Amino acid sequence: MKMGQIIDGKMVAESMKASIAAEVKELLASGKRAPHLVAILVGNNGASETYVANKVKSCEELGFSSTLLRFSPSITEEELLQAVRDVNANEDMDGLIVQLPLPDHINPDKVMETIDPAKDVDGFHPINIGRMAKGLPAYISATPQGVLDLLAYYKIETAGKHCVVVGRSQIVGLPMSILMQRNHPVGNCTVTLTHSRTKNLVEMCQQADILIAALGKPEFITAEHVKPGAVIIDVGLTRVEDASKKSGFALKGDVLFDDVIDKCAYITPVPKGVGPMTIVSLMKNTLLSAKGLIYPKNN
Ligand code: NAP
């Protein structure tokens, strides 16, 4: 049987990075300043340190300015909210991300809602989620945006297709389901949003022309879930111990790749599938902010 085509997220991400870097050069040539992304990091969570370091590195690669604001885990909620307000008020800063998770004594919803929606390049503010749902200009959260860009790049037809999303998180599954049903060139699907309480998940998945797995359970989706010829987007990214690797761990997606590769039409691998797109989407949102294209700037 013919193997599914691998969607090369790394290659698409590199090509998008090159065009973003070119746009930054144009901005600078026209006398404007570089886009400026601010990251807030509270505490010393190892994974968060890595994510933030990667974002800062991407800023450097693409010619953005970046500022990393580090705070001790003992920072009070009010002190953190004030730091967010200070960034909101700074006209030289275009985008703000607050790396999650936050310490237990800080309410993440309160923090997200304090970020100026015009600087909320993660797209987590309720105003951006609401605007996205209404089809108004909004920052779309990075991972779902990356999936849309991959589908667009590979010219995968979505209109009229049945898209099944597995997982309903605020950052991936839920926005993904809203985006896939929108009346938009990458959209117009009939969408089923599934979660841990869904009955007959296998049968649901078997009906999917486009199956988006975002449940965080390594290699959970197998050939029995897959309709022949389906497009499979594997958002999952879990570290599992692997003594054969130098690092001692391997990254696993939510899909058992070898089991489904002969059954699907397209698939995103893990790694090098959806992952590299996420950071590019964040950069893209920061550029949109610098150019005032989502929320017009006063200056
Ligand atoms: P999450 O917040 O833990 O949400 C997981 C969702 O999956 C929940 O809605 C949960 O249902 C559902 N679920 C769990 N077990 C299920 C099952 N057996 N059947 C059906 N649904 C099930 O996770 P997340 O933040 O969305 O992340 C999902 C995965 O994507 C993770 O592996 C994460 O590392 C990865 N991720 C990757 C990127 C990237 O850049 N590639 C970015 C973000 C996330 P309930 O709501 O009922 O609990």
Short mmCIF file of N, CA, C and O in Angstrom, two decimals, residues 77 80-81 84 98-115 124-126:
data_model
loop_
_atom_site.label_atom_id
_atom_site.label_comp_id
_atom_site.label_asym_id
_atom_site.label_seq_id
_atom_site.Cartn_x
_atom_site.Cartn_y
_atom_site.Cartn_z
N GLU A 77 1.14 37.72 43.60
CA GLU A 77 0.30 37.85 42.41
C GLU A 77 0.24 39.31 41.96
O GLU A 77 0.37 39.62 40.78
N LEU A 80 3.31 40.45 40.18
CA LEU A 80 3.37 39.92 38.80
C LEU A 80 2.40 40.69 37.89
O LEU A 80 2.74 41.05 36.76
N LEU A 81 1.20 40.96 38.43
CA LEU A 81 0.22 41.71 37.62
C LEU A 81 0.79 43.09 37.28
O LEU A 81 0.60 43.58 36.16
N VAL A 84 3.14 42.87 34.44
CA VAL A 84 2.40 42.75 33.18
C VAL A 84 1.90 44.13 32.75
O VAL A 84 2.05 44.53 31.58
N VAL A 98 3.61 35.03 29.06
CA VAL A 98 3.90 34.63 30.44
C VAL A 98 3.97 33.11 30.43
O VAL A 98 2.99 32.44 30.12
N GLN A 99 5.16 32.59 30.68
CA GLN A 99 5.35 31.15 30.58
C GLN A 99 4.59 30.43 31.69
O GLN A 99 4.72 30.78 32.86
N LEU A 100 3.78 29.46 31.31
CA LEU A 100 3.05 28.64 32.28
C LEU A 100 3.81 27.34 32.49
O LEU A 100 4.56 26.93 31.60
N PRO A 101 3.69 26.65 33.60
CA PRO A 101 2.80 26.96 34.72
C PRO A 101 3.38 28.03 35.65
O PRO A 101 4.59 28.23 35.69
N LEU A 102 2.46 28.67 36.39
CA LEU A 102 2.85 29.64 37.40
C LEU A 102 2.74 28.97 38.77
O LEU A 102 2.03 27.96 38.89
N PRO A 103 3.42 29.52 39.80
CA PRO A 103 3.27 28.93 41.13
C PRO A 103 1.79 28.91 41.56
O PRO A 103 1.00 29.74 41.09
N ASP A 104 1.47 27.99 42.46
CA ASP A 104 0.07 27.76 42.84
C ASP A 104 -0.64 29.00 43.40
O ASP A 104 -1.86 29.11 43.27
N HIS A 105 0.14 29.92 44.02
CA HIS A 105 -0.54 31.07 44.66
C HIS A 105 -0.89 32.15 43.63
O HIS A 105 -1.46 33.18 43.99
N ILE A 106 -0.57 31.92 42.36
CA ILE A 106 -0.89 32.93 41.34
C ILE A 106 -1.94 32.35 40.39
O ILE A 106 -1.78 31.24 39.87
N ASN A 107 -3.00 33.11 40.20
CA ASN A 107 -4.09 32.66 39.34
C ASN A 107 -3.74 32.96 37.87
O ASN A 107 -3.69 34.12 37.47
N PRO A 108 -3.50 31.92 37.07
CA PRO A 108 -3.05 32.18 35.68
C PRO A 108 -4.10 32.93 34.87
O PRO A 108 -3.76 33.74 34.00
N ASP A 109 -5.39 32.69 35.15
CA ASP A 109 -6.44 33.39 34.39
C ASP A 109 -6.36 34.90 34.63
O ASP A 109 -6.52 35.70 33.71
N LYS A 110 -6.08 35.25 35.91
CA LYS A 110 -5.99 36.68 36.24
C LYS A 110 -4.82 37.32 35.48
O LYS A 110 -4.91 38.43 34.98
N VAL A 111 -3.72 36.56 35.40
CA VAL A 111 -2.53 37.08 34.72
C VAL A 111 -2.84 37.25 33.23
O VAL A 111 -2.58 38.30 32.63
N MET A 112 -3.43 36.21 32.62
CA MET A 112 -3.75 36.27 31.18
C MET A 112 -4.68 37.45 30.89
O MET A 112 -4.53 38.14 29.89
N GLU A 113 -5.65 37.65 31.78
CA GLU A 113 -6.64 38.71 31.54
C GLU A 113 -6.06 40.10 31.76
O GLU A 113 -6.65 41.09 31.36
N THR A 114 -4.89 40.17 32.42
CA THR A 114 -4.26 41.47 32.64
C THR A 114 -3.40 41.88 31.44
O THR A 114 -3.14 43.06 31.23
N ILE A 115 -2.99 40.89 30.64
CA ILE A 115 -2.20 41.22 29.45
C ILE A 115 -3.08 42.03 28.49
O ILE A 115 -4.24 41.67 28.25
N PHE A 124 -4.06 33.85 24.32
CA PHE A 124 -4.76 33.20 25.43
C PHE A 124 -5.80 34.11 26.11
O PHE A 124 -6.57 33.66 26.93
N HIS A 125 -5.76 35.42 25.81
CA HIS A 125 -6.70 36.34 26.46
C HIS A 125 -8.12 36.05 25.97
O HIS A 125 -8.32 35.82 24.76
N PRO A 126 -9.11 36.08 26.89
CA PRO A 126 -10.49 35.80 26.46
C PRO A 126 -10.95 36.67 25.29
O PRO A 126 -11.75 36.22 24.46
#
